Structure formats: structure tokens, C-alpha cells
Amino acid sequence: MEFIDTHTHSSDKSYEGEEEIVIARALAAGVSHMLEADVDSSEREAMFSLCRKHRDCLHPMLGLYPGSVDRNWREELSEVEKHDRTGVVAIGEIGLDYHFSIEFKEEQKEAFLAQLELASSWDLPVNIHLRDATEDFFSIIASTANLHLRGNLHAFSGSAETFKRLSRYGDWYVGIGGVLTFKNAGIAEEIKNIPLDRILLETDAPYLAPTPHRGERNESSLIPVIAEKLAGLKGVSLEEVAEATTKNAKQLFAI
């Protein structure tokens, strides 16, 4: 079976000195590709360096994470725009996050819109981080219908109705990770009403490790644990989940 981790951070400092072991474990678990989410200029070069070393299985994104947006976001975005685009599979992770602070709420919206426009001009999908900002997100997405966007909501934990609403605006998928395995997770019920051909697997490693590893450092090698839970909820085989989600990822990210 082949799996793809559509959102991870393999160059995170928590893996320092163990990057090769972590990647090898993922490959041994059947995870053939790992898509590396960009955050900002402070972490970008480490991520791209690791991707260059593992071109066959690690694929970089480019983008400015909403939590990194401040008054200087235009300077940060200029770094994105002039960066080497070789092998880039998406603009991400980008989006809106009002969970911890709304100090730079307007700047987040401006940066998000600018990066959606960038994705359209570069003909790349978007990998979106969304937290506690649903209505502002939909307002921006509705205003960009002319951009013919495609992409996914990463770490999706919303409702099937929210996904249905999003689907009106383009070619969209949801990224499903370790939260699916958590006790009383709402997404475990909602995912039953989202078609398998619209679902991607992800870890967001080193965060959100699936049960029974919750609280531990997450790794791409744990993708099969998430896939197995999804298969059970969908009433299909693990092989079917692997085949469908891998096909979806290859189609959206052109890998």
C-alpha cells in the first residue's frame, strides 16, 4: 500500500539530528511522499534544504503562515515571491487564525488574499490553515471565485456542511489527521458524510499524533494509523483508503 502525508514539518527542530531516521521510518511504513508546509522565512531554508536532499519523497510548499503575519507581512511575502520555486507543490500553509489573537486580523486577511492571488498566477493549489475565522474565510473565498482556486483545508475538523459550502467555490479537499482518532472527536462523525474522493491524509507532524500515540511527537510514519481509523469509519478496507487518498493527493498536488 502507498500513502501520502499531505502536510508535515520534517525539518522541525524537534527532529534535529533524527531527520534521516524519521524519513526512513515513513518510507518503511509505505508513506511514499511527504509534503512540507512552509511557515515563514525563519524556517524556510531548513525545509528547502531537506527537500533538496530528498527530492524523490519530500516536496516543499511556499507560503506565509497566518500566525507569522504581522505589520511586516509584505516584506515576508516578498521573500516568498522571489524564492526558488523548483519543486514547489502548493502555496501553503496560508489562511486565517484568530484563536490566540486578533491583533493582526486585518493583516491576516490581506496576506491571505494576496497569497490566493499568487497561487492563481502560479497555477498552484493552496494548503489552508483555518482556525476560528470561518466567516472571514468564506467571505474572502467567495470574493476570489474568478481565480478558479483549488486546494485543501488542512487539519480539517469542521462539519460536512462546511465542506459542502466550500465545494461551491472550486476544487477542494479536506486534510484529515490524528484528530480523527481522538476520543469524542466531532470529525469522526462528520467524515462519514464527506466523499472519499475528497479526502487527503496528513499528520501535521510533529503535532497532533494519533491515538494511541497522543501526546508524543508525531511522525509521517503514523499515517497508516489515521488511514485505518478512516477505513473503519467509512466501512471500507484500508487498501481502498490508501488507494483513494493517494490518488487524490497526486491529482491535487501534481506529484
mmCIF file of C-alpha atoms in Angstrom:
data_model
loop_
_atom_site.group_PDB
_atom_site.id
_atom_site.type_symbol
_atom_site.label_atom_id
_atom_site.label_comp_id
_atom_site.label_asym_id
_atom_site.label_seq_id
_atom_site.Cartn_x
_atom_site.Cartn_y
_atom_site.Cartn_z
ATOM 1 C CA MET A 1 0.000 0.000 0.000
ATOM 2 C CA GLU A 2 1.078 3.544 -0.744
ATOM 3 C CA PHE A 3 0.241 6.590 1.392
ATOM 4 C CA ILE A 4 0.978 10.307 1.092
ATOM 5 C CA ASP A 5 1.355 12.715 4.003
ATOM 6 C CA THR A 6 -0.023 15.963 2.568
ATOM 7 C CA HIS A 7 1.053 18.203 5.448
ATOM 8 C CA THR A 8 4.075 17.737 7.668
ATOM 9 C CA HIS A 9 7.106 19.611 9.028
ATOM 10 C CA SER A 10 10.025 17.174 8.706
ATOM 11 C CA SER A 11 12.620 19.899 9.275
ATOM 12 C CA ASP A 12 11.117 20.946 12.605
ATOM 13 C CA LYS A 13 13.682 21.403 15.373
ATOM 14 C CA SER A 14 12.107 18.561 17.347
ATOM 15 C CA TYR A 15 13.611 16.158 14.776
ATOM 16 C CA GLU A 16 17.091 17.691 14.874
ATOM 17 C CA GLY A 17 19.669 15.002 14.286
ATOM 18 C CA GLU A 18 16.980 12.407 13.566
ATOM 19 C CA GLU A 19 15.653 13.642 10.237
ATOM 20 C CA GLU A 20 17.045 10.712 8.251
ATOM 21 C CA ILE A 21 15.666 8.153 10.695
ATOM 22 C CA VAL A 22 12.229 9.781 10.705
ATOM 23 C CA ILE A 23 12.070 9.896 6.909
ATOM 24 C CA ALA A 24 13.254 6.283 6.657
ATOM 25 C CA ARG A 25 10.548 5.184 9.100
ATOM 26 C CA ALA A 26 7.915 6.914 6.997
ATOM 27 C CA LEU A 27 9.097 5.262 3.792
ATOM 28 C CA ALA A 28 9.161 1.866 5.522
ATOM 29 C CA ALA A 29 5.541 2.440 6.593
ATOM 30 C CA GLY A 30 4.503 2.952 2.977
ATOM 31 C CA VAL A 31 4.448 6.762 3.018
ATOM 32 C CA SER A 32 5.976 7.441 -0.379
ATOM 33 C CA HIS A 33 5.673 11.238 -0.364
ATOM 34 C CA MET A 34 5.678 13.905 2.331
ATOM 35 C CA LEU A 35 4.531 17.456 1.562
ATOM 36 C CA GLU A 36 6.393 20.021 3.632
ATOM 37 C CA ALA A 37 4.378 23.040 4.784
ATOM 38 C CA ASP A 38 6.109 26.416 4.778
ATOM 39 C CA VAL A 39 5.759 28.759 7.773
ATOM 40 C CA ASP A 40 7.939 31.841 7.256
ATOM 41 C CA SER A 41 11.478 32.936 6.434
ATOM 42 C CA SER A 42 12.847 31.769 9.787
ATOM 43 C CA GLU A 43 12.275 28.095 8.911
ATOM 44 C CA ARG A 44 12.111 28.074 5.114
ATOM 45 C CA GLU A 45 15.734 27.397 4.229
ATOM 46 C CA ALA A 46 15.993 24.397 6.560
ATOM 47 C CA MET A 47 12.862 22.948 4.982
ATOM 48 C CA PHE A 48 14.034 23.512 1.403
ATOM 49 C CA SER A 49 17.466 22.098 2.199
ATOM 50 C CA LEU A 50 15.927 18.868 3.475
ATOM 51 C CA CYS A 51 13.627 18.684 0.456
ATOM 52 C CA ARG A 52 16.556 19.100 -1.932
ATOM 53 C CA LYS A 53 18.314 16.219 -0.190
ATOM 54 C CA HIS A 54 15.222 14.006 -0.599
ATOM 55 C CA ARG A 55 13.754 15.200 -3.895
ATOM 56 C CA ASP A 56 12.155 11.819 -4.541
ATOM 57 C CA CYS A 57 9.927 11.892 -1.457
ATOM 58 C CA LEU A 58 9.897 15.368 0.147
ATOM 59 C CA HIS A 59 8.069 18.189 -1.637
ATOM 60 C CA PRO A 60 8.085 21.830 -0.469
ATOM 61 C CA MET A 61 5.272 24.344 -0.259
ATOM 62 C CA LEU A 62 5.794 28.111 -0.199
ATOM 63 C CA GLY A 63 3.754 30.496 1.906
ATOM 64 C CA LEU A 64 3.319 32.676 4.955
ATOM 65 C CA TYR A 65 1.554 31.006 7.893
ATOM 66 C CA PRO A 66 -1.188 33.219 9.405
ATOM 67 C CA GLY A 67 0.400 33.037 12.854
ATOM 68 C CA SER A 68 3.519 34.624 11.357
ATOM 69 C CA VAL A 69 1.637 37.588 9.893
ATOM 70 C CA ASP A 70 2.309 40.958 11.492
ATOM 71 C CA ARG A 71 2.732 44.543 10.303
ATOM 72 C CA ASN A 72 5.716 43.472 8.188
ATOM 73 C CA TRP A 73 3.840 40.785 6.273
ATOM 74 C CA ARG A 74 4.515 42.419 2.910
ATOM 75 C CA GLU A 75 8.262 42.035 3.466
ATOM 76 C CA GLU A 76 7.754 38.383 4.354
ATOM 77 C CA LEU A 77 5.581 37.838 1.294
ATOM 78 C CA SER A 78 8.211 39.409 -0.951
ATOM 79 C CA GLU A 79 10.591 36.701 0.291
ATOM 80 C CA VAL A 80 8.062 34.071 -0.768
ATOM 81 C CA GLU A 81 7.590 35.628 -4.199
ATOM 82 C CA LYS A 82 11.310 35.747 -5.023
ATOM 83 C CA HIS A 83 12.159 32.313 -3.625
ATOM 84 C CA ASP A 84 13.238 29.479 -5.916
ATOM 85 C CA ARG A 85 10.017 27.722 -6.997
ATOM 86 C CA THR A 86 11.718 24.493 -8.071
ATOM 87 C CA GLY A 87 9.595 21.538 -7.000
ATOM 88 C CA VAL A 88 7.036 23.662 -5.138
ATOM 89 C CA VAL A 89 3.716 21.804 -4.996
ATOM 90 C CA ALA A 90 1.451 24.365 -3.294
ATOM 91 C CA ILE A 91 1.114 27.777 -1.729
ATOM 92 C CA GLY A 92 0.861 26.934 1.945
ATOM 93 C CA GLU A 93 0.310 26.863 4.681
ATOM 94 C CA ILE A 94 -1.711 30.048 4.393
ATOM 95 C CA GLY A 95 -5.005 31.190 5.833
ATOM 96 C CA LEU A 96 -6.563 32.759 8.930
ATOM 97 C CA ASP A 97 -6.144 32.031 12.624
ATOM 98 C CA TYR A 98 -7.886 34.142 15.259
ATOM 99 C CA HIS A 99 -7.585 31.574 18.050
ATOM 100 C CA PHE A 100 -4.840 33.172 20.107
ATOM 101 C CA SER A 101 -5.055 36.780 18.942
ATOM 102 C CA ILE A 102 -6.886 39.110 16.567
ATOM 103 C CA GLU A 103 -4.243 41.836 16.818
ATOM 104 C CA PHE A 104 -3.292 41.383 13.161
ATOM 105 C CA LYS A 105 -6.702 40.274 11.917
ATOM 106 C CA GLU A 106 -6.807 42.743 9.029
ATOM 107 C CA GLU A 107 -3.222 41.981 8.058
ATOM 108 C CA GLN A 108 -4.037 38.269 8.042
ATOM 109 C CA LYS A 109 -6.918 38.846 5.654
ATOM 110 C CA GLU A 110 -4.778 40.979 3.356
ATOM 111 C CA ALA A 111 -1.930 38.446 3.356
ATOM 112 C CA PHE A 112 -4.340 35.575 2.738
ATOM 113 C CA LEU A 113 -5.937 37.299 -0.244
ATOM 114 C CA ALA A 114 -2.540 38.225 -1.686
ATOM 115 C CA GLN A 115 -1.399 34.598 -1.476
ATOM 116 C CA LEU A 116 -4.572 33.276 -3.077
ATOM 117 C CA GLU A 117 -3.857 35.618 -5.964
ATOM 118 C CA LEU A 118 -0.266 34.372 -6.056
ATOM 119 C CA ALA A 119 -1.449 30.754 -6.188
ATOM 120 C CA SER A 120 -3.717 31.578 -9.091
ATOM 121 C CA SER A 121 -0.980 33.380 -11.023
ATOM 122 C CA TRP A 122 1.453 30.499 -10.429
ATOM 123 C CA ASP A 123 -1.250 27.891 -11.130
ATOM 124 C CA LEU A 124 -0.656 26.098 -7.828
ATOM 125 C CA PRO A 125 -3.096 24.652 -5.293
ATOM 126 C CA VAL A 126 -3.384 26.159 -1.823
ATOM 127 C CA ASN A 127 -2.929 24.445 1.528
ATOM 128 C CA ILE A 128 -5.080 26.296 4.028
ATOM 129 C CA HIS A 129 -4.853 26.710 7.789
ATOM 130 C CA LEU A 130 -8.169 27.887 9.248
ATOM 131 C CA ARG A 131 -8.983 28.364 12.916
ATOM 132 C CA ASP A 132 -11.781 30.404 14.498
ATOM 133 C CA ALA A 133 -12.201 32.544 11.371
ATOM 134 C CA THR A 134 -14.761 30.682 9.276
ATOM 135 C CA GLU A 135 -16.922 33.578 8.109
ATOM 136 C CA ASP A 136 -13.994 35.806 7.145
ATOM 137 C CA PHE A 137 -12.531 32.838 5.288
ATOM 138 C CA PHE A 138 -15.696 32.272 3.274
ATOM 139 C CA SER A 139 -16.033 35.977 2.562
ATOM 140 C CA ILE A 140 -12.566 36.007 1.006
ATOM 141 C CA ILE A 141 -13.063 32.732 -0.866
ATOM 142 C CA ALA A 142 -16.355 33.982 -2.317
ATOM 143 C CA SER A 143 -14.655 37.177 -3.487
ATOM 144 C CA THR A 144 -11.988 35.190 -5.360
ATOM 145 C CA ALA A 145 -14.273 32.984 -7.461
ATOM 146 C CA ASN A 146 -12.651 34.441 -10.580
ATOM 147 C CA LEU A 147 -9.295 32.942 -9.530
ATOM 148 C CA HIS A 148 -10.506 29.359 -10.057
ATOM 149 C CA LEU A 149 -8.715 28.134 -6.950
ATOM 150 C CA ARG A 150 -8.079 24.551 -5.908
ATOM 151 C CA GLY A 151 -6.666 23.177 -2.702
ATOM 152 C CA ASN A 152 -7.408 21.718 0.684
ATOM 153 C CA LEU A 153 -8.327 22.679 4.214
ATOM 154 C CA HIS A 154 -5.553 21.197 6.292
ATOM 155 C CA ALA A 155 -6.266 19.645 9.719
ATOM 156 C CA PHE A 156 -9.958 19.732 8.917
ATOM 157 C CA SER A 157 -12.201 19.329 11.947
ATOM 158 C CA GLY A 158 -15.315 21.079 10.678
ATOM 159 C CA SER A 159 -18.662 19.779 9.518
ATOM 160 C CA ALA A 160 -19.704 18.048 6.335
ATOM 161 C CA GLU A 161 -21.912 21.078 5.718
ATOM 162 C CA THR A 162 -18.879 23.376 5.898
ATOM 163 C CA PHE A 163 -17.133 21.243 3.294
ATOM 164 C CA LYS A 164 -20.231 21.264 1.103
ATOM 165 C CA ARG A 165 -20.293 25.055 1.351
ATOM 166 C CA LEU A 166 -16.623 25.269 0.381
ATOM 167 C CA SER A 167 -17.137 22.970 -2.595
ATOM 168 C CA ARG A 168 -19.265 25.642 -4.267
ATOM 169 C CA TYR A 169 -16.122 27.698 -4.795
ATOM 170 C CA GLY A 170 -13.813 25.337 -6.627
ATOM 171 C CA ASP A 171 -11.943 22.054 -6.499
ATOM 172 C CA TRP A 172 -11.488 21.414 -2.772
ATOM 173 C CA TYR A 173 -10.373 18.608 -0.481
ATOM 174 C CA VAL A 174 -10.025 18.150 3.274
ATOM 175 C CA GLY A 175 -6.851 17.062 5.059
ATOM 176 C CA ILE A 176 -7.581 14.534 7.803
ATOM 177 C CA GLY A 177 -5.066 13.833 10.541
ATOM 178 C CA GLY A 178 -4.626 12.473 14.039
ATOM 179 C CA VAL A 179 -7.612 14.347 15.493
ATOM 180 C CA LEU A 180 -9.804 11.787 13.724
ATOM 181 C CA THR A 181 -8.622 9.187 16.246
ATOM 182 C CA PHE A 182 -9.230 11.291 19.371
ATOM 183 C CA LYS A 183 -11.976 10.304 21.779
ATOM 184 C CA ASN A 184 -15.225 12.183 21.077
ATOM 185 C CA ALA A 185 -13.749 13.986 18.064
ATOM 186 C CA GLY A 186 -16.606 15.526 16.087
ATOM 187 C CA ILE A 187 -14.821 14.963 12.787
ATOM 188 C CA ALA A 188 -15.157 11.194 13.294
ATOM 189 C CA GLU A 189 -18.895 11.531 12.692
ATOM 190 C CA GLU A 190 -18.723 14.289 10.073
ATOM 191 C CA ILE A 191 -16.206 12.436 7.899
ATOM 192 C CA LYS A 192 -18.817 9.784 7.156
ATOM 193 C CA ASN A 193 -20.622 12.364 5.015
ATOM 194 C CA ILE A 194 -17.592 13.620 3.090
ATOM 195 C CA PRO A 195 -16.800 11.573 -0.056
ATOM 196 C CA LEU A 196 -13.603 9.536 -0.007
ATOM 197 C CA ASP A 197 -12.565 11.120 -3.290
ATOM 198 C CA ARG A 198 -12.351 14.473 -1.461
ATOM 199 C CA ILE A 199 -10.185 13.298 1.452
ATOM 200 C CA LEU A 200 -6.419 13.597 1.938
ATOM 201 C CA LEU A 201 -4.311 12.125 4.732
ATOM 202 C CA GLU A 202 -1.896 14.221 6.767
ATOM 203 C CA THR A 203 -0.072 14.287 10.097
ATOM 204 C CA ASP A 204 0.855 17.947 10.735
ATOM 205 C CA ALA A 205 3.859 16.307 12.397
ATOM 206 C CA PRO A 206 5.384 16.876 14.884
ATOM 207 C CA TYR A 207 1.952 17.898 16.192
ATOM 208 C CA LEU A 208 -1.351 16.040 16.731
ATOM 209 C CA ALA A 209 -0.110 12.462 16.974
ATOM 210 C CA PRO A 210 -2.964 9.952 16.615
ATOM 211 C CA THR A 211 -4.203 7.717 19.412
ATOM 212 C CA PRO A 212 -2.547 5.625 20.900
ATOM 213 C CA HIS A 213 0.423 7.982 20.436
ATOM 214 C CA ARG A 214 -1.378 11.137 21.526
ATOM 215 C CA GLY A 215 0.954 13.459 23.397
ATOM 216 C CA GLU A 216 4.038 12.034 21.704
ATOM 217 C CA ARG A 217 5.983 13.609 18.870
ATOM 218 C CA ASN A 218 4.100 12.875 15.666
ATOM 219 C CA GLU A 219 5.754 11.441 12.529
ATOM 220 C CA SER A 220 4.731 10.727 8.951
ATOM 221 C CA SER A 221 5.174 7.014 9.681
ATOM 222 C CA LEU A 222 1.901 7.175 11.645
ATOM 223 C CA ILE A 223 -0.201 7.940 8.558
ATOM 224 C CA PRO A 224 -1.395 4.274 8.379
ATOM 225 C CA VAL A 225 -2.876 4.645 11.888
ATOM 226 C CA ILE A 226 -5.031 7.535 10.652
ATOM 227 C CA ALA A 227 -5.898 5.648 7.471
ATOM 228 C CA GLU A 228 -7.023 2.617 9.440
ATOM 229 C CA LYS A 229 -9.352 4.741 11.572
ATOM 230 C CA LEU A 230 -10.764 6.375 8.444
ATOM 231 C CA ALA A 231 -11.348 2.985 6.847
ATOM 232 C CA GLY A 232 -13.313 1.824 9.877
ATOM 233 C CA LEU A 233 -15.479 4.932 9.921
ATOM 234 C CA LYS A 234 -16.128 4.696 6.197
ATOM 235 C CA GLY A 235 -16.782 0.951 6.267
ATOM 236 C CA VAL A 236 -14.170 0.255 3.596
ATOM 237 C CA SER A 237 -10.845 -1.540 3.500
ATOM 238 C CA LEU A 238 -7.524 0.031 4.424
ATOM 239 C CA GLU A 239 -6.391 -0.687 0.875
ATOM 240 C CA GLU A 240 -9.282 1.330 -0.519
ATOM 241 C CA VAL A 241 -8.442 4.294 1.703
ATOM 242 C CA ALA A 242 -4.776 4.115 0.706
ATOM 243 C CA GLU A 243 -5.601 3.960 -2.996
ATOM 244 C CA ALA A 244 -8.183 6.765 -2.937
ATOM 245 C CA THR A 245 -6.289 9.235 -0.759
ATOM 246 C CA THR A 246 -3.043 8.668 -2.647
ATOM 247 C CA LYS A 247 -4.815 9.254 -5.948
ATOM 248 C CA ASN A 248 -6.389 12.429 -4.555
ATOM 249 C CA ALA A 249 -3.036 13.794 -3.370
ATOM 250 C CA LYS A 250 -1.258 13.042 -6.631
ATOM 251 C CA GLN A 251 -4.034 14.692 -8.568
ATOM 252 C CA LEU A 252 -4.241 17.871 -6.476
ATOM 253 C CA PHE A 253 -0.507 18.421 -5.965
ATOM 254 C CA ALA A 254 0.724 17.013 -9.299
ATOM 255 C CA ILE A 255 3.248 14.626 -7.748
#
